[in-house]
Amino acid sequence: MTINKNFKSSTFFLIALFLVWNLDASAQKKHEIFRQEVDKIISASKSDVGVAIMGLEDKETFLFNEGHKYPMQSVYKFPLAMAVLDQIDKGKLSLSQKIHVTKKDLLPNTWSPLREKYPNGEVDVKISDLIGYAVSNSDNNACDILFRLVGGPKKVDHYIHSLGIKSIAIAATEEEMSKAWNVQFTNWCKPRAMLRLLDLFYKGKNLSKTSTNFLMKTMTETTTGPNKIKGLLPKNTKVAHKTGLSGTNEDGITAASNDVGIITLPNGEHVAVVIFVAHTKLDEKSRDAVIAQISKKAYDYFLAKK
């Protein structure tokens, strides 16, 4: 009887071991297929594409060309907003505080819904609204007003580095970037660094719950880049994201077309996605399609895991 019991115990153990091995092998195969699918999209784009993807609950991570320094363009308004909210959490500022915006603050020839609403300036605008303009609407004038409010790009750069995010540089305002093509490359980020920042933000460890919820809502209300991360996702998928886009030079090269954010899956779990499309001759529709295709692959992969 003892031998029979030991035999049964050993058999059950071997069966369980076999099933676990099979599950691990299947998961690894799906992992590799997903990598191959994204690699194929990147290769077909004939562009410099940096990608970082993470399941925020299980931490499974994918990195593509993550060692390159990509120009962020307006994506850097996300870390800027975090720096402003950090000052609010410390009691140095408040969301309801009003900032006087003069006509000189509203530069012409730059993207600015704020200027369109108040063309003559001389208006008091709440910090909460300035963050909304800068993040949800990617307003360049609102961005630079917020930079001045917290002491400039170097202060924001120092704050982000203090969180342990090192492979990122925030050096120039929107006004400075508009003056020369090469200035945009001083505001750079590696995909892994932006992924880590999204993860920290999602965890809510560096900002208060109120500030985290406010910025998450503001990013969910983003109006720019509807065909980027959200482009191929099911309608009404919640995506908290920040886009970035450069101009196109005389050689037909677009330096940056970006989108970074957090996708909420139907099962309530989340996927952080960072996609930088750089140094590309693709038109806007094709650039957006690259981002949308990769995002949809990530959505499908992580949803299928459950």
CSV table of C-alpha atoms in Angstrom, one decimal:
chain,number,residue,atom,x,y,z
A,1,MET,CA,0.0,0.0,0.0
A,2,THR,CA,2.8,2.4,0.8
A,3,ILE,CA,4.5,1.7,-2.5
A,4,ASN,CA,1.3,2.3,-4.3
A,5,LYS,CA,0.7,5.6,-2.5
A,6,ASN,CA,4.3,6.7,-3.3
A,7,PHE,CA,3.8,5.7,-6.9
A,8,LYS,CA,0.6,7.7,-7.2
A,9,SER,CA,2.2,10.7,-5.5
A,10,SER,CA,5.1,10.6,-7.9
A,11,THR,CA,2.8,10.2,-10.9
A,12,PHE,CA,0.7,13.2,-9.9
A,13,PHE,CA,3.9,15.2,-9.4
A,14,LEU,CA,5.3,14.4,-12.8
A,15,ILE,CA,1.9,15.2,-14.5
A,16,ALA,CA,1.8,18.6,-12.7
A,17,LEU,CA,5.4,19.2,-13.7
A,18,PHE,CA,4.6,18.4,-17.3
A,19,LEU,CA,1.6,20.7,-17.3
A,20,VAL,CA,3.6,23.6,-15.9
A,21,TRP,CA,6.4,23.0,-18.4
A,22,ASN,CA,3.8,23.0,-21.2
A,23,LEU,CA,2.3,26.2,-20.0
A,24,ASP,CA,5.7,27.9,-19.7
A,25,ALA,CA,6.6,26.7,-23.2
A,26,SER,CA,3.4,28.0,-24.6
A,27,ALA,CA,3.8,31.4,-22.9
A,28,GLN,CA,7.3,31.7,-24.2
A,29,LYS,CA,6.2,30.8,-27.7
A,30,LYS,CA,3.5,33.5,-27.6
A,31,HIS,CA,6.1,36.0,-26.2
A,32,GLU,CA,8.4,35.3,-29.1
A,33,ILE,CA,5.6,35.5,-31.7
A,34,PHE,CA,4.6,38.9,-30.3
A,35,ARG,CA,8.2,40.1,-30.5
A,36,GLN,CA,8.4,39.0,-34.1
A,37,GLU,CA,5.2,40.7,-35.0
A,38,VAL,CA,6.4,44.0,-33.6
A,39,ASP,CA,9.8,43.6,-35.2
A,40,LYS,CA,8.0,43.1,-38.5
A,41,ILE,CA,6.0,46.4,-38.1
A,42,ILE,CA,9.2,48.3,-37.2
A,43,SER,CA,11.2,46.9,-40.1
A,44,ALA,CA,8.4,47.7,-42.6
A,45,SER,CA,8.3,51.3,-41.5
A,46,LYS,CA,11.9,51.9,-42.6
A,47,SER,CA,12.1,54.3,-39.7
A,48,ASP,CA,13.9,54.5,-36.4
A,49,VAL,CA,11.3,53.2,-34.0
A,50,GLY,CA,11.8,52.8,-30.3
A,51,VAL,CA,9.3,50.8,-28.3
A,52,ALA,CA,8.8,49.8,-24.7
A,53,ILE,CA,5.7,47.9,-23.5
A,54,MET,CA,4.9,46.5,-20.0
A,55,GLY,CA,1.9,44.8,-18.4
A,56,LEU,CA,1.6,47.0,-15.3
A,57,GLU,CA,0.2,44.1,-13.2
A,58,ASP,CA,2.4,41.2,-14.2
A,59,LYS,CA,5.5,43.4,-15.3
A,60,GLU,CA,6.1,41.4,-18.5
A,61,THR,CA,8.2,43.8,-20.6
A,62,PHE,CA,9.2,44.1,-24.2
A,63,LEU,CA,11.9,46.5,-25.4
A,64,PHE,CA,12.8,47.4,-29.0
A,65,ASN,CA,15.7,49.7,-29.9
A,66,GLU,CA,15.6,50.9,-26.3
A,67,GLY,CA,19.2,52.1,-26.3
A,68,HIS,CA,18.6,55.0,-28.6
A,69,LYS,CA,17.9,58.6,-27.5
A,70,TYR,CA,14.6,59.7,-29.1
A,71,PRO,CA,13.5,63.3,-29.3
A,72,MET,CA,10.4,63.6,-27.1
A,73,GLN,CA,8.7,66.7,-28.5
A,74,SER,CA,5.5,67.3,-26.6
A,75,VAL,CA,5.7,64.0,-24.8
A,76,TYR,CA,7.8,65.9,-22.3
A,77,LYS,CA,4.7,67.7,-21.2
A,78,PHE,CA,3.8,64.6,-19.2
A,79,PRO,CA,6.9,64.8,-16.9
A,80,LEU,CA,6.4,68.5,-16.8
A,81,ALA,CA,2.9,68.0,-15.4
A,82,MET,CA,4.3,65.6,-12.9
A,83,ALA,CA,6.8,68.2,-11.7
A,84,VAL,CA,4.1,70.8,-11.4
A,85,LEU,CA,1.9,68.4,-9.4
A,86,ASP,CA,4.8,67.6,-7.1
A,87,GLN,CA,5.0,71.3,-6.2
A,88,ILE,CA,1.3,71.3,-5.6
A,89,ASP,CA,1.6,68.2,-3.3
A,90,LYS,CA,4.3,70.1,-1.4
A,91,GLY,CA,2.1,73.1,-0.8
A,92,LYS,CA,4.1,75.4,-3.0
A,93,LEU,CA,1.3,75.7,-5.6
A,94,SER,CA,-2.3,74.8,-5.8
A,95,LEU,CA,-4.5,73.6,-8.7
A,96,SER,CA,-7.0,76.4,-8.1
A,97,GLN,CA,-4.2,79.0,-8.0
A,98,LYS,CA,-4.6,81.6,-10.9
A,99,ILE,CA,-1.7,82.6,-13.1
A,100,HIS,CA,-1.9,85.9,-14.9
A,101,VAL,CA,-1.3,85.3,-18.6
A,102,THR,CA,-0.2,88.3,-20.6
A,103,LYS,CA,-0.2,88.8,-24.4
A,104,LYS,CA,3.6,88.3,-24.4
A,105,ASP,CA,3.0,84.8,-22.9
A,106,LEU,CA,0.9,83.9,-26.0
A,107,LEU,CA,3.4,83.5,-28.7
A,108,PRO,CA,2.2,83.5,-32.3
A,109,ASN,CA,3.1,80.8,-34.9
A,110,THR,CA,2.9,78.0,-32.4
A,111,TRP,CA,0.2,75.5,-31.5
A,112,SER,CA,-1.9,77.1,-28.8
A,113,PRO,CA,-5.6,76.6,-28.1
A,114,LEU,CA,-5.0,78.9,-25.1
A,115,ARG,CA,-4.0,81.7,-27.4
A,116,GLU,CA,-7.0,81.0,-29.6
A,117,LYS,CA,-9.4,81.4,-26.7
A,118,TYR,CA,-7.6,84.5,-25.2
A,119,PRO,CA,-5.9,86.2,-28.2
A,120,ASN,CA,-5.2,89.4,-26.2
A,121,GLY,CA,-4.1,87.7,-23.0
A,122,GLU,CA,-4.4,89.7,-19.8
A,123,VAL,CA,-6.4,86.9,-18.2
A,124,ASP,CA,-6.1,84.8,-15.0
A,125,VAL,CA,-6.0,81.1,-15.7
A,126,LYS,CA,-6.0,78.3,-13.1
A,127,ILE,CA,-3.0,76.0,-12.9
A,128,SER,CA,-5.4,73.1,-13.3
A,129,ASP,CA,-6.5,74.6,-16.6
A,130,LEU,CA,-2.9,75.3,-17.7
A,131,ILE,CA,-2.1,71.7,-17.2
A,132,GLY,CA,-5.2,70.7,-19.1
A,133,TYR,CA,-4.1,72.9,-22.0
A,134,ALA,CA,-0.6,71.6,-22.0
A,135,VAL,CA,-1.4,67.9,-21.6
A,136,SER,CA,-4.8,67.3,-23.1
A,137,ASN,CA,-4.4,69.8,-25.9
A,138,SER,CA,-0.6,69.9,-26.2
A,139,ASP,CA,-0.6,73.7,-25.9
A,140,ASN,CA,2.9,75.1,-26.4
A,141,ASN,CA,2.3,78.4,-24.7
A,142,ALA,CA,0.7,76.8,-21.7
A,143,CYS,CA,3.7,74.4,-21.5
A,144,ASP,CA,6.2,77.3,-21.3
A,145,ILE,CA,4.1,79.1,-18.7
A,146,LEU,CA,4.3,76.0,-16.6
A,147,PHE,CA,8.0,75.7,-17.1
A,148,ARG,CA,8.5,79.3,-15.9
A,149,LEU,CA,6.2,78.5,-12.9
A,150,VAL,CA,8.4,75.7,-11.6
A,151,GLY,CA,11.8,77.3,-12.5
A,152,GLY,CA,12.5,76.1,-16.0
A,153,PRO,CA,13.4,72.8,-17.8
A,154,LYS,CA,16.4,72.1,-15.6
A,155,LYS,CA,14.2,72.0,-12.5
A,156,VAL,CA,11.9,69.5,-14.2
A,157,ASP,CA,14.9,67.5,-15.4
A,158,HIS,CA,16.2,67.4,-11.8
A,159,TYR,CA,12.9,66.3,-10.5
A,160,ILE,CA,12.5,63.4,-12.9
A,161,HIS,CA,16.1,62.3,-12.3
A,162,SER,CA,15.4,62.4,-8.5
A,163,LEU,CA,12.8,59.7,-9.2
A,164,GLY,CA,15.5,57.4,-10.4
A,165,ILE,CA,14.8,58.0,-14.1
A,166,LYS,CA,18.2,58.8,-15.6
A,167,SER,CA,18.0,58.2,-19.4
A,168,ILE,CA,16.0,61.3,-20.1
A,169,ALA,CA,16.9,64.9,-20.7
A,170,ILE,CA,14.6,68.0,-20.4
A,171,ALA,CA,16.6,71.0,-21.5
A,172,ALA,CA,14.6,73.3,-23.8
A,173,THR,CA,11.2,75.1,-23.8
A,174,GLU,CA,8.8,75.0,-26.7
A,175,GLU,CA,9.8,78.5,-27.6
A,176,GLU,CA,13.5,77.5,-27.8
A,177,MET,CA,12.7,74.4,-29.8
A,178,SER,CA,10.8,76.5,-32.4
A,179,LYS,CA,13.9,78.6,-33.1
A,180,ALA,CA,16.2,75.8,-34.5
A,181,TRP,CA,15.7,72.3,-35.8
A,182,ASN,CA,18.5,70.7,-33.7
A,183,VAL,CA,17.2,72.1,-30.4
A,184,GLN,CA,14.5,69.4,-30.2
A,185,PHE,CA,17.2,66.7,-29.8
A,186,THR,CA,18.2,68.2,-26.5
A,187,ASN,CA,14.9,66.9,-25.1
A,188,TRP,CA,15.4,63.2,-25.4
A,189,CYS,CA,14.4,60.0,-23.8
A,190,LYS,CA,15.2,56.3,-24.1
A,191,PRO,CA,12.0,54.1,-24.3
A,192,ARG,CA,12.8,52.2,-21.1
A,193,ALA,CA,13.1,55.4,-19.1
A,194,MET,CA,9.7,56.6,-20.3
A,195,LEU,CA,8.2,53.2,-19.5
A,196,ARG,CA,9.6,53.4,-16.0
A,197,LEU,CA,8.1,56.9,-15.5
A,198,LEU,CA,4.7,55.6,-16.6
A,199,ASP,CA,5.0,52.7,-14.2
A,200,LEU,CA,6.0,55.0,-11.3
A,201,PHE,CA,3.1,57.3,-12.2
A,202,TYR,CA,0.6,54.4,-12.3
A,203,LYS,CA,1.8,53.2,-8.9
A,204,GLY,CA,1.0,56.6,-7.4
A,205,LYS,CA,4.1,56.5,-5.2
A,206,ASN,CA,5.6,59.9,-6.1
A,207,LEU,CA,2.4,62.0,-6.3
A,208,SER,CA,-0.6,62.1,-4.0
A,209,LYS,CA,-3.7,60.2,-4.9
A,210,THR,CA,-5.4,63.4,-5.8
A,211,SER,CA,-2.6,64.5,-8.2
A,212,THR,CA,-2.3,61.1,-9.7
A,213,ASN,CA,-6.0,60.9,-10.4
A,214,PHE,CA,-6.1,64.4,-11.8
A,215,LEU,CA,-3.2,63.8,-14.3
A,216,MET,CA,-4.6,60.4,-15.2
A,217,LYS,CA,-8.0,62.0,-16.1
A,218,THR,CA,-6.2,64.9,-17.9
A,219,MET,CA,-4.2,62.4,-20.0
A,220,THR,CA,-7.4,60.4,-20.7
A,221,GLU,CA,-8.9,63.6,-22.1
A,222,THR,CA,-6.0,64.0,-24.6
A,223,THR,CA,-7.4,65.3,-28.0
A,224,THR,CA,-4.2,65.0,-30.0
A,225,GLY,CA,-3.1,61.9,-31.9
A,226,PRO,CA,-6.5,60.1,-32.1
A,227,ASN,CA,-5.0,57.7,-34.7
A,228,LYS,CA,-1.9,56.8,-32.7
A,229,ILE,CA,-2.2,54.5,-29.7
A,230,LYS,CA,-6.0,54.6,-29.8
A,231,GLY,CA,-6.2,54.3,-33.6
A,232,LEU,CA,-7.0,50.5,-33.9
A,233,LEU,CA,-8.2,49.8,-30.3
A,234,PRO,CA,-11.9,49.0,-29.7
A,235,LYS,CA,-14.1,52.1,-29.4
A,236,ASN,CA,-14.2,53.6,-25.9
A,237,THR,CA,-11.0,51.9,-24.8
A,238,LYS,CA,-9.6,54.1,-22.0
A,239,VAL,CA,-6.2,55.4,-22.8
A,240,ALA,CA,-4.3,57.9,-20.7
A,241,HIS,CA,-1.6,59.2,-23.0
A,242,LYS,CA,0.6,62.1,-24.3
A,243,THR,CA,1.5,62.6,-27.9
A,244,GLY,CA,4.5,64.4,-29.5
A,245,LEU,CA,5.1,65.6,-33.0
A,246,SER,CA,7.9,67.5,-34.7
A,247,GLY,CA,7.8,69.4,-37.9
A,248,THR,CA,9.2,68.0,-41.2
A,249,ASN,CA,12.4,69.5,-42.6
A,250,GLU,CA,13.3,70.4,-46.2
A,251,ASP,CA,14.5,66.8,-46.8
A,252,GLY,CA,11.1,65.4,-46.0
A,253,ILE,CA,12.3,64.0,-42.7
A,254,THR,CA,10.0,64.1,-39.6
A,255,ALA,CA,12.2,64.0,-36.5
A,256,ALA,CA,9.6,62.7,-34.1
A,257,SER,CA,6.1,61.3,-34.1
A,258,ASN,CA,5.4,59.8,-30.6
A,259,ASP,CA,2.7,58.5,-28.3
A,260,VAL,CA,3.1,57.2,-24.7
A,261,GLY,CA,0.5,56.1,-22.3
A,262,ILE,CA,-1.5,53.6,-20.3
A,263,ILE,CA,-4.2,51.4,-21.9
A,264,THR,CA,-6.9,49.9,-19.7
A,265,LEU,CA,-7.9,46.5,-20.8
A,266,PRO,CA,-11.5,45.2,-20.6
A,267,ASN,CA,-10.5,42.9,-17.7
A,268,GLY,CA,-9.4,46.0,-15.7
A,269,GLU,CA,-5.6,45.4,-16.1
A,270,HIS,CA,-3.3,47.9,-17.7
A,271,VAL,CA,-0.6,48.1,-20.3
A,272,ALA,CA,2.0,50.9,-20.6
A,273,VAL,CA,3.0,51.6,-24.1
A,274,VAL,CA,5.9,53.9,-25.3
A,275,ILE,CA,6.4,54.3,-29.1
A,276,PHE,CA,8.8,56.8,-30.6
A,277,VAL,CA,8.9,57.0,-34.4
A,278,ALA,CA,12.0,59.1,-35.4
A,279,HIS,CA,13.9,60.2,-38.5
A,280,THR,CA,11.2,59.1,-40.8
A,281,LYS,CA,10.0,59.9,-44.3
A,282,LEU,CA,6.6,58.4,-43.7
A,283,ASP,CA,3.6,60.7,-44.0
A,284,GLU,CA,1.3,61.4,-41.0
A,285,LYS,CA,-1.2,58.7,-41.8
A,286,SER,CA,1.6,56.1,-42.1
A,287,ARG,CA,3.4,57.2,-39.0
A,288,ASP,CA,0.2,57.0,-37.0
A,289,ALA,CA,-0.4,53.6,-38.4
A,290,VAL,CA,2.9,52.3,-37.1
A,291,ILE,CA,2.0,53.4,-33.6
A,292,ALA,CA,-1.6,52.1,-33.9
A,293,GLN,CA,-0.5,48.7,-35.2
A,294,ILE,CA,2.0,48.1,-32.4
A,295,SER,CA,-0.5,49.3,-29.8
A,296,LYS,CA,-3.1,46.9,-31.1
A,297,LYS,CA,-0.7,44.0,-31.0
A,298,ALA,CA,0.1,44.9,-27.3
A,299,TYR,CA,-3.6,45.1,-26.5
A,300,ASP,CA,-4.3,41.8,-28.0
A,301,TYR,CA,-1.3,40.0,-26.5
A,302,PHE,CA,-1.9,41.1,-22.9
A,303,LEU,CA,-5.7,40.6,-23.1
A,304,ALA,CA,-5.2,37.0,-24.4
A,305,LYS,CA,-3.0,36.2,-21.4
A,306,LYS,CA,-6.0,36.3,-19.1
